[in-house]
Amino acid sequence: GAVVSQHPSWVICKSGTSVKIECRSLDFQATTMFWYRQFPKQSLMLMATSNEGSKATYEQGVEKDKFLINHASLTLSTLTVTSAHPEDSSFYICSAMTGGGWRELFFGEGSRLTVL
Amino acid sequence: EDQVTQSPEALRLQEGESSSLNCSYTVSGLRGLFWYRQDPGKGPEFLFTLYSAGEEKEKERLKATLTKKESFLHITAPKPEDSATYLCAVQPGGGSQGNLIFGKGTKLSVKP
């Protein structure tokens, strides 16, 4: 299947700092990428849809100023957690659609964020 | 409200002991139902997409089936390496593409 890479795979930061997570499609171009959040033993919850060259679309209840998304190229989307707090600690996962559209949705390896 | 419920939450099997995982869904129009495997600390790994009731797909020891209200993931003669959390997700007919609604998953443990 298609390869989606995330970096870093884990990060620990102090409260109040900002953290950037990258999501790359390695062997295909992705005009649309998605960012999910997963708490322990919980479902993946869609946070936002990242569209190349335009503003991201955020799901209800997700603070767009808190979670900044940039999709500057067809192979890279970034999620920046600004002024992180302990409650932002979570597993963040991105996914990307291949040319097959919604039928082919592949996920990255995930990024574990721990805010102290 | 669109919803996905998976059962059981956890399932322990002996190697070779076949079983099924259930995914019940309520959705306004179904574009597709997805099955993923997720290992601890990893992102979901794509297994199957099912589009319409009656459809079946197989991959090695796994077979996924779909009805109008639920999907089953049958595991035949499982091995320890099949141990993982299996996630079911649906994509509603409306809304943005890629907006999958996930269940909480079934954690499968296969003992040798």
PDB file of N, CA, C and O in Angstrom, chain B residues 65-109:
ATOM      1  N   THR B  65     -17.083  -9.359   5.970  1.00  0.00           N
ATOM      2  CA  THR B  65     -18.390  -9.405   5.339  1.00  0.00           C
ATOM      3  C   THR B  65     -19.191  -8.183   5.753  1.00  0.00           C
ATOM      4  O   THR B  65     -18.905  -7.563   6.779  1.00  0.00           O
ATOM      5  N   LEU B  66     -20.211  -7.868   4.964  1.00  0.00           N
ATOM      6  CA  LEU B  66     -20.992  -6.666   5.216  1.00  0.00           C
ATOM      7  C   LEU B  66     -22.482  -6.915   4.999  1.00  0.00           C
ATOM      8  O   LEU B  66     -22.879  -7.527   4.003  1.00  0.00           O
ATOM      9  N   THR B  67     -23.289  -6.460   5.965  1.00  0.00           N
ATOM     10  CA  THR B  67     -24.742  -6.422   5.799  1.00  0.00           C
ATOM     11  C   THR B  67     -25.168  -4.968   5.902  1.00  0.00           C
ATOM     12  O   THR B  67     -24.325  -4.075   6.036  1.00  0.00           O
ATOM     13  N   LYS B  68     -26.459  -4.723   5.891  1.00  0.00           N
ATOM     14  CA  LYS B  68     -26.942  -3.348   5.944  1.00  0.00           C
ATOM     15  C   LYS B  68     -26.769  -2.708   7.315  1.00  0.00           C
ATOM     16  O   LYS B  68     -26.860  -1.485   7.451  1.00  0.00           O
ATOM     17  N   LYS B  69     -26.487  -3.533   8.327  1.00  0.00           N
ATOM     18  CA  LYS B  69     -26.374  -2.977   9.673  1.00  0.00           C
ATOM     19  C   LYS B  69     -25.059  -3.299  10.357  1.00  0.00           C
ATOM     20  O   LYS B  69     -24.732  -2.684  11.379  1.00  0.00           O
ATOM     21  N   GLU B  70     -24.324  -4.276   9.829  1.00  0.00           N
ATOM     22  CA  GLU B  70     -23.109  -4.651  10.525  1.00  0.00           C
ATOM     23  C   GLU B  70     -22.101  -5.310   9.591  1.00  0.00           C
ATOM     24  O   GLU B  70     -22.432  -5.712   8.473  1.00  0.00           O
ATOM     25  N   SER B  71     -20.902  -5.409  10.099  1.00  0.00           N
ATOM     26  CA  SER B  71     -19.846  -6.096   9.376  1.00  0.00           C
ATOM     27  C   SER B  71     -19.157  -7.047  10.344  1.00  0.00           C
ATOM     28  O   SER B  71     -19.088  -6.783  11.554  1.00  0.00           O
ATOM     29  N   PHE B  72     -18.686  -8.153   9.802  1.00  0.00           N
ATOM     30  CA  PHE B  72     -17.949  -9.110  10.594  1.00  0.00           C
ATOM     31  C   PHE B  72     -16.543  -9.277  10.025  1.00  0.00           C
ATOM     32  O   PHE B  72     -16.353  -9.279   8.805  1.00  0.00           O
ATOM     33  N   LEU B  73     -15.604  -9.412  10.932  1.00  0.00           N
ATOM     34  CA  LEU B  73     -14.246  -9.760  10.525  1.00  0.00           C
ATOM     35  C   LEU B  73     -13.973 -11.156  11.094  1.00  0.00           C
ATOM     36  O   LEU B  73     -13.863 -11.331  12.303  1.00  0.00           O
ATOM     37  N   HIS B  74     -13.942 -12.137  10.201  1.00  0.00           N
ATOM     38  CA  HIS B  74     -13.731 -13.514  10.611  1.00  0.00           C
ATOM     39  C   HIS B  74     -12.238 -13.808  10.578  1.00  0.00           C
ATOM     40  O   HIS B  74     -11.557 -13.500   9.595  1.00  0.00           O
ATOM     41  N   ILE B  75     -11.769 -14.423  11.640  1.00  0.00           N
ATOM     42  CA  ILE B  75     -10.351 -14.789  11.699  1.00  0.00           C
ATOM     43  C   ILE B  75     -10.285 -16.310  11.797  1.00  0.00           C
ATOM     44  O   ILE B  75     -10.757 -16.901  12.784  1.00  0.00           O
ATOM     45  N   THR B  76      -9.694 -16.907  10.793  1.00  0.00           N
ATOM     46  CA  THR B  76      -9.615 -18.372  10.721  1.00  0.00           C
ATOM     47  C   THR B  76      -8.233 -18.829  11.156  1.00  0.00           C
ATOM     48  O   THR B  76      -7.217 -18.345  10.668  1.00  0.00           O
ATOM     49  N   ALA B  77      -8.222 -19.756  12.111  1.00  0.00           N
ATOM     50  CA  ALA B  77      -6.964 -20.330  12.613  1.00  0.00           C
ATOM     51  C   ALA B  77      -5.935 -19.246  12.897  1.00  0.00           C
ATOM     52  O   ALA B  77      -4.850 -19.219  12.281  1.00  0.00           O
ATOM     53  N   PRO B  78      -6.256 -18.333  13.816  1.00  0.00           N
ATOM     54  CA  PRO B  78      -5.351 -17.212  14.066  1.00  0.00           C
ATOM     55  C   PRO B  78      -4.005 -17.646  14.627  1.00  0.00           C
ATOM     56  O   PRO B  78      -3.885 -18.698  15.279  1.00  0.00           O
ATOM     57  N   LYS B  79      -3.008 -16.800  14.380  1.00  0.00           N
ATOM     58  CA  LYS B  79      -1.664 -17.014  14.901  1.00  0.00           C
ATOM     59  C   LYS B  79      -1.330 -15.861  15.856  1.00  0.00           C
ATOM     60  O   LYS B  79      -1.964 -14.796  15.793  1.00  0.00           O
ATOM     61  N   PRO B  80      -0.334 -16.034  16.707  1.00  0.00           N
ATOM     62  CA  PRO B  80       0.034 -14.959  17.641  1.00  0.00           C
ATOM     63  C   PRO B  80       0.305 -13.636  16.953  1.00  0.00           C
ATOM     64  O   PRO B  80       0.008 -12.571  17.517  1.00  0.00           O
ATOM     65  N   GLU B  81       0.826 -13.664  15.744  1.00  0.00           N
ATOM     66  CA  GLU B  81       1.126 -12.412  15.042  1.00  0.00           C
ATOM     67  C   GLU B  81      -0.140 -11.677  14.587  1.00  0.00           C
ATOM     68  O   GLU B  81      -0.058 -10.527  14.120  1.00  0.00           O
ATOM     69  N   ASP B  82      -1.277 -12.295  14.732  1.00  0.00           N
ATOM     70  CA  ASP B  82      -2.542 -11.610  14.433  1.00  0.00           C
ATOM     71  C   ASP B  82      -3.002 -10.744  15.603  1.00  0.00           C
ATOM     72  O   ASP B  82      -3.992 -10.015  15.495  1.00  0.00           O
ATOM     73  N   SER B  83      -2.302 -10.842  16.717  1.00  0.00           N
ATOM     74  CA  SER B  83      -2.651 -10.039  17.894  1.00  0.00           C
ATOM     75  C   SER B  83      -2.498  -8.556  17.571  1.00  0.00           C
ATOM     76  O   SER B  83      -1.441  -8.118  17.127  1.00  0.00           O
ATOM     77  N   ALA B  84      -3.564  -7.803  17.786  1.00  0.00           N
ATOM     78  CA  ALA B  84      -3.580  -6.370  17.480  1.00  0.00           C
ATOM     79  C   ALA B  84      -4.964  -5.848  17.839  1.00  0.00           C
ATOM     80  O   ALA B  84      -5.842  -6.619  18.229  1.00  0.00           O
ATOM     81  N   THR B  85      -5.148  -4.555  17.697  1.00  0.00           N
ATOM     82  CA  THR B  85      -6.485  -3.987  17.812  1.00  0.00           C
ATOM     83  C   THR B  85      -7.042  -3.806  16.405  1.00  0.00           C
ATOM     84  O   THR B  85      -6.369  -3.249  15.537  1.00  0.00           O
ATOM     85  N   TYR B  86      -8.234  -4.296  16.192  1.00  0.00           N
ATOM     86  CA  TYR B  86      -8.858  -4.201  14.872  1.00  0.00           C
ATOM     87  C   TYR B  86      -9.925  -3.108  14.928  1.00  0.00           C
ATOM     88  O   TYR B  86     -10.826  -3.137  15.763  1.00  0.00           O
ATOM     89  N   LEU B  87      -9.771  -2.146  14.034  1.00  0.00           N
ATOM     90  CA  LEU B  87     -10.654  -0.989  13.992  1.00  0.00           C
ATOM     91  C   LEU B  87     -11.601  -1.077  12.800  1.00  0.00           C
ATOM     92  O   LEU B  87     -11.200  -1.450  11.705  1.00  0.00           O
ATOM     93  N   CYS B  88     -12.832  -0.705  13.049  1.00  0.00           N
ATOM     94  CA  CYS B  88     -13.835  -0.604  12.001  1.00  0.00           C
ATOM     95  C   CYS B  88     -14.184   0.873  11.846  1.00  0.00           C
ATOM     96  O   CYS B  88     -14.259   1.605  12.836  1.00  0.00           O
ATOM     97  N   ALA B  89     -14.367   1.315  10.628  1.00  0.00           N
ATOM     98  CA  ALA B  89     -14.729   2.713  10.384  1.00  0.00           C
ATOM     99  C   ALA B  89     -15.699   2.784   9.217  1.00  0.00           C
ATOM    100  O   ALA B  89     -15.633   1.966   8.294  1.00  0.00           O
ATOM    101  N   VAL B  90     -16.591   3.766   9.265  1.00  0.00           N
ATOM    102  CA  VAL B  90     -17.515   3.967   8.160  1.00  0.00           C
ATOM    103  C   VAL B  90     -17.346   5.373   7.614  1.00  0.00           C
ATOM    104  O   VAL B  90     -16.976   6.295   8.323  1.00  0.00           O
ATOM    105  N   GLN B  91     -17.618   5.507   6.343  1.00  0.00           N
ATOM    106  CA  GLN B  91     -17.655   6.831   5.739  1.00  0.00           C
ATOM    107  C   GLN B  91     -19.086   7.104   5.327  1.00  0.00           C
ATOM    108  O   GLN B  91     -19.632   6.422   4.453  1.00  0.00           O
ATOM    109  N   PRO B  92     -19.707   8.087   5.977  1.00  0.00           N
ATOM    110  CA  PRO B  92     -21.093   8.422   5.640  1.00  0.00           C
ATOM    111  C   PRO B  92     -21.214   8.956   4.219  1.00  0.00           C
ATOM    112  O   PRO B  92     -20.248   9.458   3.646  1.00  0.00           O
ATOM    113  N   GLY B  93     -22.431   8.868   3.710  1.00  0.00           N
ATOM    114  CA  GLY B  93     -22.645   9.347   2.355  1.00  0.00           C
ATOM    115  C   GLY B  93     -22.489  10.835   2.211  1.00  0.00           C
ATOM    116  O   GLY B  93     -22.031  11.314   1.182  1.00  0.00           O
ATOM    117  N   GLY B  94     -22.831  11.582   3.273  1.00  0.00           N
ATOM    118  CA  GLY B  94     -22.650  13.021   3.209  1.00  0.00           C
ATOM    119  C   GLY B  94     -21.352  13.423   3.872  1.00  0.00           C
ATOM    120  O   GLY B  94     -20.641  12.595   4.394  1.00  0.00           O
ATOM    121  N   GLY B  95     -21.037  14.688   3.889  1.00  0.00           N
ATOM    122  CA  GLY B  95     -19.839  15.149   4.555  1.00  0.00           C
ATOM    123  C   GLY B  95     -18.603  15.021   3.680  1.00  0.00           C
ATOM    124  O   GLY B  95     -18.667  14.546   2.551  1.00  0.00           O
ATOM    125  N   SER B  96     -17.478  15.447   4.226  1.00  0.00           N
ATOM    126  CA  SER B  96     -16.244  15.466   3.451  1.00  0.00           C
ATOM    127  C   SER B  96     -15.690  14.060   3.267  1.00  0.00           C
ATOM    128  O   SER B  96     -15.853  13.186   4.103  1.00  0.00           O
ATOM    129  N   GLN B  97     -15.042  13.860   2.132  1.00  0.00           N
ATOM    130  CA  GLN B  97     -14.388  12.581   1.891  1.00  0.00           C
ATOM    131  C   GLN B  97     -13.271  12.380   2.898  1.00  0.00           C
ATOM    132  O   GLN B  97     -12.579  13.318   3.253  1.00  0.00           O
ATOM    133  N   GLY B  98     -13.112  11.147   3.323  1.00  0.00           N
ATOM    134  CA  GLY B  98     -12.059  10.868   4.282  1.00  0.00           C
ATOM    135  C   GLY B  98     -12.485  11.066   5.715  1.00  0.00           C
ATOM    136  O   GLY B  98     -11.732  10.785   6.637  1.00  0.00           O
ATOM    137  N   ASN B  99     -13.702  11.563   5.919  1.00  0.00           N
ATOM    138  CA  ASN B  99     -14.192  11.766   7.276  1.00  0.00           C
ATOM    139  C   ASN B  99     -14.728  10.447   7.798  1.00  0.00           C
ATOM    140  O   ASN B  99     -15.927  10.182   7.764  1.00  0.00           O
ATOM    141  N   LEU B 100     -13.825   9.606   8.258  1.00  0.00           N
ATOM    142  CA  LEU B 100     -14.209   8.298   8.748  1.00  0.00           C
ATOM    143  C   LEU B 100     -14.664   8.383  10.189  1.00  0.00           C
ATOM    144  O   LEU B 100     -14.099   9.116  10.991  1.00  0.00           O
ATOM    145  N   ILE B 101     -15.685   7.615  10.494  1.00  0.00           N
ATOM    146  CA  ILE B 101     -16.158   7.494  11.873  1.00  0.00           C
ATOM    147  C   ILE B 101     -15.709   6.136  12.373  1.00  0.00           C
ATOM    148  O   ILE B 101     -16.127   5.100  11.836  1.00  0.00           O
ATOM    149  N   PHE B 102     -14.872   6.146  13.387  1.00  0.00           N
ATOM    150  CA  PHE B 102     -14.262   4.929  13.885  1.00  0.00           C
ATOM    151  C   PHE B 102     -14.994   4.368  15.088  1.00  0.00           C
ATOM    152  O   PHE B 102     -15.556   5.106  15.906  1.00  0.00           O
ATOM    153  N   GLY B 103     -14.958   3.044  15.214  1.00  0.00           N
ATOM    154  CA  GLY B 103     -15.336   2.398  16.460  1.00  0.00           C
ATOM    155  C   GLY B 103     -14.138   2.414  17.395  1.00  0.00           C
ATOM    156  O   GLY B 103     -13.045   2.861  17.031  1.00  0.00           O
ATOM    157  N   LYS B 104     -14.350   1.916  18.613  1.00  0.00           N
ATOM    158  CA  LYS B 104     -13.267   1.929  19.602  1.00  0.00           C
ATOM    159  C   LYS B 104     -12.297   0.768  19.412  1.00  0.00           C
ATOM    160  O   LYS B 104     -11.240   0.737  20.025  1.00  0.00           O
ATOM    161  N   GLY B 105     -12.683  -0.170  18.565  1.00  0.00           N
ATOM    162  CA  GLY B 105     -11.780  -1.268  18.285  1.00  0.00           C
ATOM    163  C   GLY B 105     -12.011  -2.502  19.127  1.00  0.00           C
ATOM    164  O   GLY B 105     -12.649  -2.445  20.196  1.00  0.00           O
ATOM    165  N   THR B 106     -11.526  -3.629  18.646  1.00  0.00           N
ATOM    166  CA  THR B 106     -11.502  -4.882  19.386  1.00  0.00           C
ATOM    167  C   THR B 106     -10.053  -5.287  19.535  1.00  0.00           C
ATOM    168  O   THR B 106      -9.341  -5.443  18.528  1.00  0.00           O
ATOM    169  N   LYS B 107      -9.629  -5.443  20.771  1.00  0.00           N
ATOM    170  CA  LYS B 107      -8.252  -5.858  21.021  1.00  0.00           C
ATOM    171  C   LYS B 107      -8.182  -7.372  21.020  1.00  0.00           C
ATOM    172  O   LYS B 107      -8.748  -8.036  21.891  1.00  0.00           O
ATOM    173  N   LEU B 108      -7.489  -7.910  20.046  1.00  0.00           N
ATOM    174  CA  LEU B 108      -7.368  -9.356  19.898  1.00  0.00           C
ATOM    175  C   LEU B 108      -6.012  -9.828  20.420  1.00  0.00           C
ATOM    176  O   LEU B 108      -4.969  -9.284  20.052  1.00  0.00           O
ATOM    177  N   SER B 109      -6.060 -10.843  21.265  1.00  0.00           N
ATOM    178  CA  SER B 109      -4.836 -11.471  21.758  1.00  0.00           C
ATOM    179  C   SER B 109      -4.893 -12.946  21.402  1.00  0.00           C
ATOM    180  O   SER B 109      -5.861 -13.630  21.746  1.00  0.00           O
TER     181      SER B 109
END
